[in-house]
Amino acid sequence: AAVGTAREAGMPATIVVSDVAGEPIAIARTDGAGLLTMKVAADKAWTAANAGASTEQVHTFVTSDPAALASMPTVPRFSFVGGGLPITGGGRVIGAIGVSGGTSAQDVAVARAALDGLGEL
């Protein structure tokens, strides 16, 4: 679903699915997606898995707290750019998805399409 949504939008993208610890377990890269998108997508998935929240929610939190804003970007693999979403099942985080290659809004749309395709876990 994520690859199809990215292709329909004409957007080159890398999609990374991670386990609950944020470690990649599946990677898809569409034609034209640069190598940097692989790291960025993996970092978005890592952040969403470990925060248990979307990278957009993390962005809202971090930018509302000066101490967090100063310290969080120093955490390796931390990203608060839109496009990372936790995957939940049974009321808990079981993994995450990170997308990179478009604008934050495009990345979020591709990630949401993937989660919508999963249905209830």
C-alpha atoms as a printed R data frame, in Angstrom:
    type eleno elety resid chain resno      x      y      z
1   ATOM     1    CA   ALA     A     1  0.000  0.000  0.000
2   ATOM     2    CA   ALA     A     2  2.815  2.434  0.844
3   ATOM     3    CA   VAL     A     3  4.749  1.764 -2.359
4   ATOM     4    CA   GLY     A     4  1.556  2.086 -4.418
5   ATOM     5    CA   THR     A     5  0.628  5.375 -2.767
6   ATOM     6    CA   ALA     A     6  4.115  6.788 -3.349
7   ATOM     7    CA   ARG     A     7  4.051  5.715 -7.000
8   ATOM     8    CA   GLU     A     8  0.574  7.182 -7.534
9   ATOM     9    CA   ALA     A     9  1.860 10.489 -6.146
10  ATOM    10    CA   GLY     A    10  4.882 10.309 -8.454
11  ATOM    11    CA   MET     A    11  7.042 10.446 -5.367
12  ATOM    12    CA   PRO     A    12 10.318  8.547 -5.042
13  ATOM    13    CA   ALA     A    13 10.370  7.086 -1.546
14  ATOM    14    CA   THR     A    14 11.967  4.686  0.855
15  ATOM    15    CA   ILE     A    15  9.645  2.862  3.239
16  ATOM    16    CA   VAL     A    16 11.117  1.181  6.323
17  ATOM    17    CA   VAL     A    17  9.127 -1.089  8.628
18  ATOM    18    CA   SER     A    18 10.715 -1.724 11.999
19  ATOM    19    CA   ASP     A    19 10.189 -4.020 14.944
20  ATOM    20    CA   VAL     A    20  9.174 -2.714 18.370
21  ATOM    21    CA   ALA     A    21 12.779 -1.685 19.117
22  ATOM    22    CA   GLY     A    22 12.928  0.368 15.931
23  ATOM    23    CA   GLU     A    23 15.253 -2.004 14.080
24  ATOM    24    CA   PRO     A    24 14.433 -2.385 10.358
25  ATOM    25    CA   ILE     A    25 12.743 -5.620  9.317
26  ATOM    26    CA   ALA     A    26 11.580 -4.592  5.825
27  ATOM    27    CA   ILE     A    27 12.726 -1.927  3.390
28  ATOM    28    CA   ALA     A    28 11.234 -0.880  0.055
29  ATOM    29    CA   ARG     A    29 12.763  1.779 -2.158
30  ATOM    30    CA   THR     A    30 11.020  3.051 -5.261
31  ATOM    31    CA   ASP     A    31 12.833  4.078 -8.420
32  ATOM    32    CA   GLY     A    32 14.500  7.436 -8.022
33  ATOM    33    CA   ALA     A    33 14.662  7.409 -4.219
34  ATOM    34    CA   GLY     A    34 18.051  8.658 -3.092
35  ATOM    35    CA   LEU     A    35 20.236  6.742 -0.677
36  ATOM    36    CA   LEU     A    36 19.796  9.372  2.033
37  ATOM    37    CA   THR     A    37 16.083  8.525  2.167
38  ATOM    38    CA   MET     A    38 16.969  5.068  3.521
39  ATOM    39    CA   LYS     A    39 18.617  6.496  6.631
40  ATOM    40    CA   VAL     A    40 15.962  9.147  7.141
41  ATOM    41    CA   ALA     A    41 13.097  6.632  6.820
42  ATOM    42    CA   ALA     A    42 14.855  4.224  9.208
43  ATOM    43    CA   ASP     A    43 15.354  7.022 11.742
44  ATOM    44    CA   LYS     A    44 11.680  8.010 11.501
45  ATOM    45    CA   ALA     A    45 10.641  4.396 12.149
46  ATOM    46    CA   TRP     A    46 13.095  4.137 15.055
47  ATOM    47    CA   THR     A    47 11.722  7.310 16.635
48  ATOM    48    CA   ALA     A    48  8.073  6.296 16.213
49  ATOM    49    CA   ALA     A    49  8.721  2.825 17.656
50  ATOM    50    CA   ASN     A    50 10.662  4.099 20.659
51  ATOM    51    CA   ALA     A    51  8.438  7.110 21.366
52  ATOM    52    CA   GLY     A    52  5.230  5.192 20.776
53  ATOM    53    CA   ALA     A    53  3.970  8.213 18.875
54  ATOM    54    CA   SER     A    54  4.112  9.670 15.392
55  ATOM    55    CA   THR     A    55  7.107 11.795 14.539
56  ATOM    56    CA   GLU     A    56  4.621 14.666 14.077
57  ATOM    57    CA   GLN     A    57  3.507 14.247 17.700
58  ATOM    58    CA   VAL     A    58  7.138 14.076 18.779
59  ATOM    59    CA   HIS     A    59  7.785 17.301 16.847
60  ATOM    60    CA   THR     A    60  4.933 19.032 18.675
61  ATOM    61    CA   PHE     A    61  6.293 17.915 22.043
62  ATOM    62    CA   VAL     A    62  9.916 18.756 21.308
63  ATOM    63    CA   THR     A    63  9.186 22.210 19.915
64  ATOM    64    CA   SER     A    64  6.986 23.061 22.910
65  ATOM    65    CA   ASP     A    65  9.730 22.334 25.437
66  ATOM    66    CA   PRO     A    66 12.993 24.316 25.140
67  ATOM    67    CA   ALA     A    67 14.986 21.688 27.038
68  ATOM    68    CA   ALA     A    68 13.713 18.902 24.793
69  ATOM    69    CA   LEU     A    69 14.372 21.007 21.709
70  ATOM    70    CA   ALA     A    70 17.965 21.508 22.829
71  ATOM    71    CA   SER     A    71 18.649 17.900 23.827
72  ATOM    72    CA   MET     A    72 16.617 15.536 21.634
73  ATOM    73    CA   PRO     A    73 18.397 16.271 18.355
74  ATOM    74    CA   THR     A    74 21.604 15.032 19.987
75  ATOM    75    CA   VAL     A    75 20.069 11.551 20.411
76  ATOM    76    CA   PRO     A    76 21.373  9.283 17.637
77  ATOM    77    CA   ARG     A    77 18.669  8.161 15.162
78  ATOM    78    CA   PHE     A    78 16.168 10.637 16.606
79  ATOM    79    CA   SER     A    79 13.903 12.336 14.071
80  ATOM    80    CA   PHE     A    80 10.969 14.637 14.521
81  ATOM    81    CA   VAL     A    81 10.226 15.104 10.827
82  ATOM    82    CA   GLY     A    82  6.769 13.875  9.759
83  ATOM    83    CA   GLY     A    83  6.584 10.424  8.209
84  ATOM    84    CA   GLY     A    84  7.141  8.060 11.137
85  ATOM    85    CA   LEU     A    85  4.158  6.233 12.637
86  ATOM    86    CA   PRO     A    86  3.967  3.552 15.313
87  ATOM    87    CA   ILE     A    87  2.259  0.289 14.414
88  ATOM    88    CA   THR     A    88 -0.013 -0.893 17.202
89  ATOM    89    CA   GLY     A    89 -1.744 -4.150 17.933
90  ATOM    90    CA   GLY     A    90 -3.526 -5.342 21.005
91  ATOM    91    CA   GLY     A    91 -3.280 -1.870 22.506
92  ATOM    92    CA   ARG     A    92  0.515 -1.655 22.376
93  ATOM    93    CA   VAL     A    93  3.275 -0.623 19.989
94  ATOM    94    CA   ILE     A    94  4.492 -3.610 17.966
95  ATOM    95    CA   GLY     A    95  6.595 -1.796 15.386
96  ATOM    96    CA   ALA     A    96  6.723  1.314 13.249
97  ATOM    97    CA   ILE     A    97  6.892  2.599  9.715
98  ATOM    98    CA   GLY     A    98  9.059  5.417  8.423
99  ATOM    99    CA   VAL     A    99  8.788  7.033  5.007
100 ATOM   100    CA   SER     A   100 11.172  9.485  3.355
101 ATOM   101    CA   GLY     A   101 11.373 11.002 -0.096
102 ATOM   102    CA   GLY     A   102  8.693 13.661 -0.292
103 ATOM   103    CA   THR     A   103  7.473 16.506  1.835
104 ATOM   104    CA   SER     A   104  6.532 15.689  5.409
105 ATOM   105    CA   ALA     A   105  2.856 15.680  4.403
106 ATOM   106    CA   GLN     A   106  3.537 13.271  1.527
107 ATOM   107    CA   ASP     A   107  5.612 10.997  3.755
108 ATOM   108    CA   VAL     A   108  2.811 10.920  6.348
109 ATOM   109    CA   ALA     A   109  0.218 10.114  3.656
110 ATOM   110    CA   VAL     A   110  2.289  7.180  2.398
111 ATOM   111    CA   ALA     A   111  2.823  5.845  5.938
112 ATOM   112    CA   ARG     A   112 -0.892  6.217  6.756
113 ATOM   113    CA   ALA     A   113 -1.821  4.339  3.592
114 ATOM   114    CA   ALA     A   114  0.304  1.439  4.789
115 ATOM   115    CA   LEU     A   115 -1.312  1.425  8.229
116 ATOM   116    CA   ASP     A   116 -4.785  1.716  6.713
117 ATOM   117    CA   GLY     A   117 -3.939 -1.328  4.594
118 ATOM   118    CA   LEU     A   118 -3.096 -3.338  7.726
119 ATOM   119    CA   GLY     A   119 -6.519 -2.987  9.286
120 ATOM   120    CA   GLU     A   120 -6.960 -3.872 12.951
121 ATOM   121    CA   LEU     A   121 -4.080 -5.871 14.464
